[in-house]
Amino acid sequence: MSDQDFRQLVKKGIAAADQGNTLDALLHLETAARLGSTPTLASYLGYCLARERRQFKEGTGLCRQALLKEPQQAVHYLNLGRVLLAAEEKKLAITTFQRGLKRGRHRLILEELKKLGMRKPPVVPFLSRSHSLNKFLGLVFTRLQMR
């Protein structure tokens, strides 16, 4: 198989994973992994392994390897966050998604955070979220578009 075939397999695998078809993506990415390796391939392969085969340790490891090689790519944070969500590590996944957003606005990261129901921190952090002052200031700041 040629370099063109490798790139085509990776492209198909990424497209399938982004559409939620991780089983199909896993097939393409595993075939591509036999031909070569890139950080993006490792990242998506880690995500698919975690989702389909419940191999969270291996999936996390592959995503972290990709992050070490390309720390500025938001897509690696997306995939690591997805692996952590599959492993039921919600807080760590949210932190990972937020780190990814600092690298660049990524549509899929925003969608994942929206699904999780991300909330902004309370205006006055030492008071509880349900405190009336936090509720009032949150509404005011939101209407004034200061938050």
GROMACS .gro file of N, CA and C in nm, residues 7-100:
model
  282
    7ARG      N    1  -0.293   0.778   0.388
    7ARG     CA    2  -0.363   0.904   0.416
    7ARG      C    3  -0.513   0.889   0.397
    8GLN      N    4  -0.554   0.812   0.298
    8GLN     CA    5  -0.696   0.791   0.270
    8GLN      C    6  -0.762   0.713   0.385
    9LEU      N    7  -0.694   0.610   0.436
    9LEU     CA    8  -0.747   0.533   0.548
    9LEU      C    9  -0.762   0.621   0.672
   10VAL      N   10  -0.660   0.702   0.699
   10VAL     CA   11  -0.666   0.791   0.816
   10VAL      C   12  -0.781   0.891   0.800
   11LYS      N   13  -0.795   0.946   0.681
   11LYS     CA   14  -0.900   1.044   0.654
   11LYS      C   15  -1.039   0.981   0.674
   12LYS      N   16  -1.058   0.860   0.624
   12LYS     CA   17  -1.187   0.790   0.641
   12LYS      C   18  -1.212   0.760   0.788
   13GLY      N   19  -1.108   0.717   0.860
   13GLY     CA   20  -1.122   0.686   1.001
   13GLY      C   21  -1.159   0.809   1.083
   14ILE      N   22  -1.095   0.921   1.054
   14ILE     CA   23  -1.125   1.045   1.126
   14ILE      C   24  -1.268   1.090   1.098
   15ALA      N   25  -1.308   1.084   0.973
   15ALA     CA   26  -1.445   1.124   0.936
   15ALA      C   27  -1.548   1.036   1.007
   16ALA      N   28  -1.523   0.907   1.011
   16ALA     CA   29  -1.617   0.816   1.078
   16ALA      C   30  -1.622   0.843   1.229
   17ALA      N   31  -1.507   0.866   1.290
   17ALA     CA   32  -1.503   0.892   1.435
   17ALA      C   33  -1.575   1.022   1.468
   18ASP      N   34  -1.555   1.125   1.387
   18ASP     CA   35  -1.620   1.253   1.413
   18ASP      C   36  -1.771   1.246   1.395
   19GLN      N   37  -1.818   1.150   1.316
   19GLN     CA   38  -1.962   1.131   1.298
   19GLN      C   39  -2.020   1.036   1.403
   20GLY      N   40  -1.934   0.982   1.491
   20GLY     CA   41  -1.981   0.894   1.596
   20GLY      C   42  -1.976   0.747   1.562
   21ASN      N   43  -1.930   0.711   1.444
   21ASN     CA   44  -1.921   0.572   1.402
   21ASN      C   45  -1.782   0.519   1.436
   22THR      N   46  -1.759   0.493   1.565
   22THR     CA   47  -1.625   0.455   1.610
   22THR      C   48  -1.584   0.314   1.568
   23LEU      N   49  -1.679   0.226   1.546
   23LEU     CA   50  -1.643   0.091   1.502
   23LEU      C   51  -1.583   0.095   1.361
   24ASP      N   52  -1.649   0.164   1.271
   24ASP     CA   53  -1.597   0.179   1.135
   24ASP      C   54  -1.463   0.253   1.137
   25ALA      N   55  -1.455   0.355   1.219
   25ALA     CA   56  -1.331   0.432   1.232
   25ALA      C   57  -1.218   0.344   1.282
   26LEU      N   58  -1.248   0.258   1.378
   26LEU     CA   59  -1.147   0.170   1.435
   26LEU      C   60  -1.089   0.077   1.327
   27LEU      N   61  -1.174   0.025   1.243
   27LEU     CA   62  -1.127  -0.063   1.135
   27LEU      C   63  -1.031   0.010   1.042
   28HIS      N   64  -1.067   0.130   1.000
   28HIS     CA   65  -0.981   0.209   0.912
   28HIS      C   66  -0.849   0.246   0.980
   29LEU      N   67  -0.859   0.290   1.105
   29LEU     CA   68  -0.740   0.338   1.176
   29LEU      C   69  -0.644   0.225   1.211
   30GLU      N   70  -0.697   0.108   1.244
   30GLU     CA   71  -0.608  -0.005   1.273
   30GLU      C   72  -0.533  -0.048   1.147
   31THR      N   73  -0.602  -0.046   1.035
   31THR     CA   74  -0.536  -0.080   0.909
   31THR      C   75  -0.427   0.023   0.878
   32ALA      N   76  -0.458   0.149   0.899
   32ALA     CA   77  -0.360   0.256   0.874
   32ALA      C   78  -0.242   0.245   0.971
   33ALA      N   79  -0.267   0.204   1.095
   33ALA     CA   80  -0.160   0.193   1.194
   33ALA      C   81  -0.057   0.087   1.155
   34ARG      N   82  -0.099  -0.012   1.079
   34ARG     CA   83  -0.005  -0.114   1.031
   34ARG      C   84   0.089  -0.057   0.924
   35LEU      N   85   0.046   0.051   0.860
   35LEU     CA   86   0.124   0.111   0.751
   35LEU      C   87   0.214   0.225   0.796
   36GLY      N   88   0.175   0.292   0.904
   36GLY     CA   89   0.254   0.406   0.950
   36GLY      C   90   0.194   0.464   1.076
   37SER      N   91   0.249   0.579   1.115
   37SER     CA   92   0.201   0.641   1.238
   37SER      C   93   0.213   0.793   1.229
   38THR      N   94   0.113   0.861   1.281
   38THR     CA   95   0.115   1.006   1.298
   38THR      C   96   0.050   1.035   1.434
   39PRO      N   97   0.076   1.152   1.491
   39PRO     CA   98   0.009   1.185   1.618
   39PRO      C   99  -0.144   1.187   1.605
   40THR      N  100  -0.194   1.235   1.493
   40THR     CA  101  -0.340   1.239   1.474
   40THR      C  102  -0.398   1.099   1.468
   41LEU      N  103  -0.330   1.010   1.399
   41LEU     CA  104  -0.374   0.870   1.393
   41LEU      C  105  -0.376   0.810   1.533
   42ALA      N  106  -0.270   0.832   1.610
   42ALA     CA  107  -0.263   0.777   1.746
   42ALA      C  108  -0.375   0.831   1.832
   43SER      N  109  -0.403   0.959   1.821
   43SER     CA  110  -0.507   1.022   1.901
   43SER      C  111  -0.644   0.962   1.871
   44TYR      N  112  -0.679   0.954   1.744
   44TYR     CA  113  -0.809   0.898   1.706
   44TYR      C  114  -0.817   0.748   1.734
   45LEU      N  115  -0.708   0.678   1.716
   45LEU     CA  116  -0.706   0.535   1.745
   45LEU      C  117  -0.729   0.512   1.895
   46GLY      N  118  -0.668   0.595   1.978
   46GLY     CA  119  -0.688   0.585   2.124
   46GLY      C  120  -0.834   0.605   2.161
   47TYR      N  121  -0.897   0.703   2.099
   47TYR     CA  122  -1.038   0.730   2.125
   47TYR      C  123  -1.125   0.611   2.085
   48CYS      N  124  -1.099   0.558   1.966
   48CYS     CA  125  -1.180   0.446   1.916
   48CYS      C  126  -1.160   0.319   1.999
   49LEU      N  127  -1.037   0.295   2.042
   49LEU     CA  128  -1.011   0.178   2.128
   49LEU      C  129  -1.087   0.189   2.260
   50ALA      N  130  -1.089   0.308   2.315
   50ALA     CA  131  -1.160   0.328   2.442
   50ALA      C  132  -1.310   0.309   2.425
   51ARG      N  133  -1.365   0.362   2.318
   51ARG     CA  134  -1.510   0.352   2.295
   51ARG      C  135  -1.555   0.212   2.260
   52GLU      N  136  -1.484   0.148   2.171
   52GLU     CA  137  -1.530   0.019   2.119
   52GLU      C  138  -1.484  -0.101   2.201
   53ARG      N  139  -1.361  -0.097   2.250
   53ARG     CA  140  -1.306  -0.214   2.321
   53ARG      C  141  -1.287  -0.190   2.470
   54ARG      N  142  -1.324  -0.071   2.516
   54ARG     CA  143  -1.312  -0.035   2.658
   54ARG      C  144  -1.166  -0.043   2.706
   55GLN      N  145  -1.071  -0.018   2.618
   55GLN     CA  146  -0.929  -0.019   2.652
   55GLN      C  147  -0.887   0.124   2.687
   56PHE      N  148  -0.926   0.165   2.808
   56PHE     CA  149  -0.906   0.304   2.849
   56PHE      C  150  -0.759   0.338   2.871
   57LYS      N  151  -0.686   0.245   2.930
   57LYS     CA  152  -0.544   0.271   2.957
   57LYS      C  153  -0.466   0.290   2.827
   58GLU      N  154  -0.489   0.201   2.732
   58GLU     CA  155  -0.420   0.212   2.604
   58GLU      C  156  -0.467   0.337   2.527
   59GLY      N  157  -0.596   0.365   2.532
   59GLY     CA  158  -0.650   0.482   2.465
   59GLY      C  159  -0.593   0.612   2.521
   60THR      N  160  -0.588   0.619   2.653
   60THR     CA  161  -0.531   0.737   2.718
   60THR      C  162  -0.384   0.752   2.682
   61GLY      N  163  -0.313   0.642   2.681
   61GLY     CA  164  -0.170   0.645   2.647
   61GLY      C  165  -0.145   0.695   2.506
   62LEU      N  166  -0.224   0.648   2.411
   62LEU     CA  167  -0.208   0.693   2.272
   62LEU      C  168  -0.239   0.842   2.258
   63CYS      N  169  -0.344   0.887   2.325
   63CYS     CA  170  -0.379   1.030   2.318
   63CYS      C  171  -0.272   1.116   2.383
   64ARG      N  172  -0.217   1.071   2.494
   64ARG     CA  173  -0.111   1.148   2.562
   64ARG      C  174   0.016   1.151   2.477
   65GLN      N  175   0.047   1.042   2.407
   65GLN     CA  176   0.162   1.041   2.316
   65GLN      C  177   0.144   1.146   2.207
   66ALA      N  178   0.024   1.153   2.153
   66ALA     CA  179  -0.005   1.251   2.049
   66ALA      C  180   0.011   1.393   2.104
   67LEU      N  181  -0.034   1.414   2.227
   67LEU     CA  182  -0.021   1.547   2.289
   67LEU      C  183   0.125   1.585   2.312
   68LEU      N  184   0.207   1.487   2.345
   68LEU     CA  185   0.350   1.515   2.364
   68LEU      C  186   0.415   1.560   2.234
   69LYS      N  187   0.373   1.500   2.123
   69LYS     CA  188   0.432   1.533   1.994
   69LYS      C  189   0.375   1.662   1.936
   70GLU      N  190   0.247   1.686   1.956
   70GLU     CA  191   0.181   1.804   1.901
   70GLU      C  192   0.093   1.869   2.009
   71PRO      N  193   0.154   1.939   2.106
   71PRO     CA  194   0.076   1.994   2.218
   71PRO      C  195  -0.017   2.109   2.180
   72GLN      N  196  -0.002   2.167   2.063
   72GLN     CA  197  -0.086   2.280   2.024
   72GLN      C  198  -0.210   2.239   1.945
   73GLN      N  199  -0.227   2.110   1.917
   73GLN     CA  200  -0.341   2.063   1.839
   73GLN      C  201  -0.461   2.035   1.930
   74ALA      N  202  -0.566   2.112   1.912
   74ALA     CA  203  -0.686   2.098   1.995
   74ALA      C  204  -0.753   1.961   1.979
   75VAL      N  205  -0.738   1.900   1.862
   75VAL     CA  206  -0.804   1.772   1.835
   75VAL      C  207  -0.752   1.662   1.929
   76HIS      N  208  -0.627   1.670   1.971
   76HIS     CA  209  -0.574   1.570   2.063
   76HIS      C  210  -0.639   1.583   2.202
   77TYR      N  211  -0.668   1.706   2.242
   77TYR     CA  212  -0.739   1.728   2.368
   77TYR      C  213  -0.883   1.678   2.357
   78LEU      N  214  -0.942   1.697   2.240
   78LEU     CA  215  -1.077   1.646   2.217
   78LEU      C  216  -1.081   1.495   2.236
   79ASN      N  217  -0.989   1.425   2.173
   79ASN     CA  218  -0.990   1.279   2.181
   79ASN      C  219  -0.956   1.229   2.320
   80LEU      N  220  -0.860   1.294   2.386
   80LEU     CA  221  -0.827   1.254   2.524
   80LEU      C  222  -0.948   1.277   2.615
   81GLY      N  223  -1.015   1.389   2.597
   81GLY     CA  224  -1.136   1.417   2.676
   81GLY      C  225  -1.245   1.313   2.653
   82ARG      N  226  -1.260   1.273   2.528
   82ARG     CA  227  -1.360   1.170   2.496
   82ARG      C  228  -1.325   1.036   2.562
   83VAL      N  229  -1.196   1.003   2.562
   83VAL     CA  230  -1.152   0.879   2.627
   83VAL      C  231  -1.182   0.888   2.776
   84LEU      N  232  -1.153   1.001   2.837
   84LEU     CA  233  -1.177   1.018   2.981
   84LEU      C  234  -1.327   1.012   3.012
   85LEU      N  235  -1.409   1.066   2.925
   85LEU     CA  236  -1.555   1.055   2.944
   85LEU      C  237  -1.600   0.910   2.938
   86ALA      N  238  -1.546   0.835   2.843
   86ALA     CA  239  -1.582   0.694   2.830
   86ALA      C  240  -1.537   0.616   2.953
   87ALA      N  241  -1.427   0.661   3.015
   87ALA     CA  242  -1.375   0.596   3.135
   87ALA      C  243  -1.442   0.651   3.262
   88GLU      N  244  -1.544   0.735   3.244
   88GLU     CA  245  -1.620   0.794   3.354
   88GLU      C  246  -1.536   0.884   3.443
   89GLU      N  247  -1.445   0.958   3.383
   89GLU     CA  248  -1.361   1.058   3.452
   89GLU      C  249  -1.407   1.197   3.407
   90LYS      N  250  -1.527   1.234   3.446
   90LYS     CA  251  -1.591   1.355   3.394
   90LYS      C  252  -1.514   1.482   3.427
   91LYS      N  253  -1.471   1.499   3.551
   91LYS     CA  254  -1.400   1.622   3.588
   91LYS      C  255  -1.271   1.638   3.510
   92LEU      N  256  -1.197   1.530   3.497
   92LEU     CA  257  -1.072   1.533   3.422
   92LEU      C  258  -1.099   1.559   3.274
   93ALA      N  259  -1.208   1.505   3.223
   93ALA     CA  260  -1.245   1.526   3.083
   93ALA      C  261  -1.278   1.674   3.058
   94ILE      N  262  -1.352   1.734   3.148
   94ILE     CA  263  -1.387   1.876   3.134
   94ILE      C  264  -1.261   1.962   3.135
   95THR      N  265  -1.170   1.933   3.227
   95THR     CA  266  -1.044   2.006   3.233
   95THR      C  267  -0.966   1.991   3.103
   96THR      N  268  -0.965   1.872   3.048
   96THR     CA  269  -0.895   1.845   2.922
   96THR      C  270  -0.960   1.922   2.807
   97PHE      N  271  -1.092   1.921   2.802
   97PHE     CA  272  -1.161   1.997   2.698
   97PHE      C  273  -1.129   2.146   2.708
   98GLN      N  274  -1.126   2.198   2.830
   98GLN     CA  275  -1.097   2.340   2.849
   98GLN      C  276  -0.954   2.373   2.806
   99ARG      N  277  -0.861   2.283   2.832
   99ARG     CA  278  -0.723   2.304   2.785
   99ARG      C  279  -0.719   2.305   2.633
  100GLY      N  280  -0.799   2.220   2.571
  100GLY     CA  281  -0.805   2.216   2.426
  100GLY      C  282  -0.860   2.345   2.368
   0.00000   0.00000   0.00000
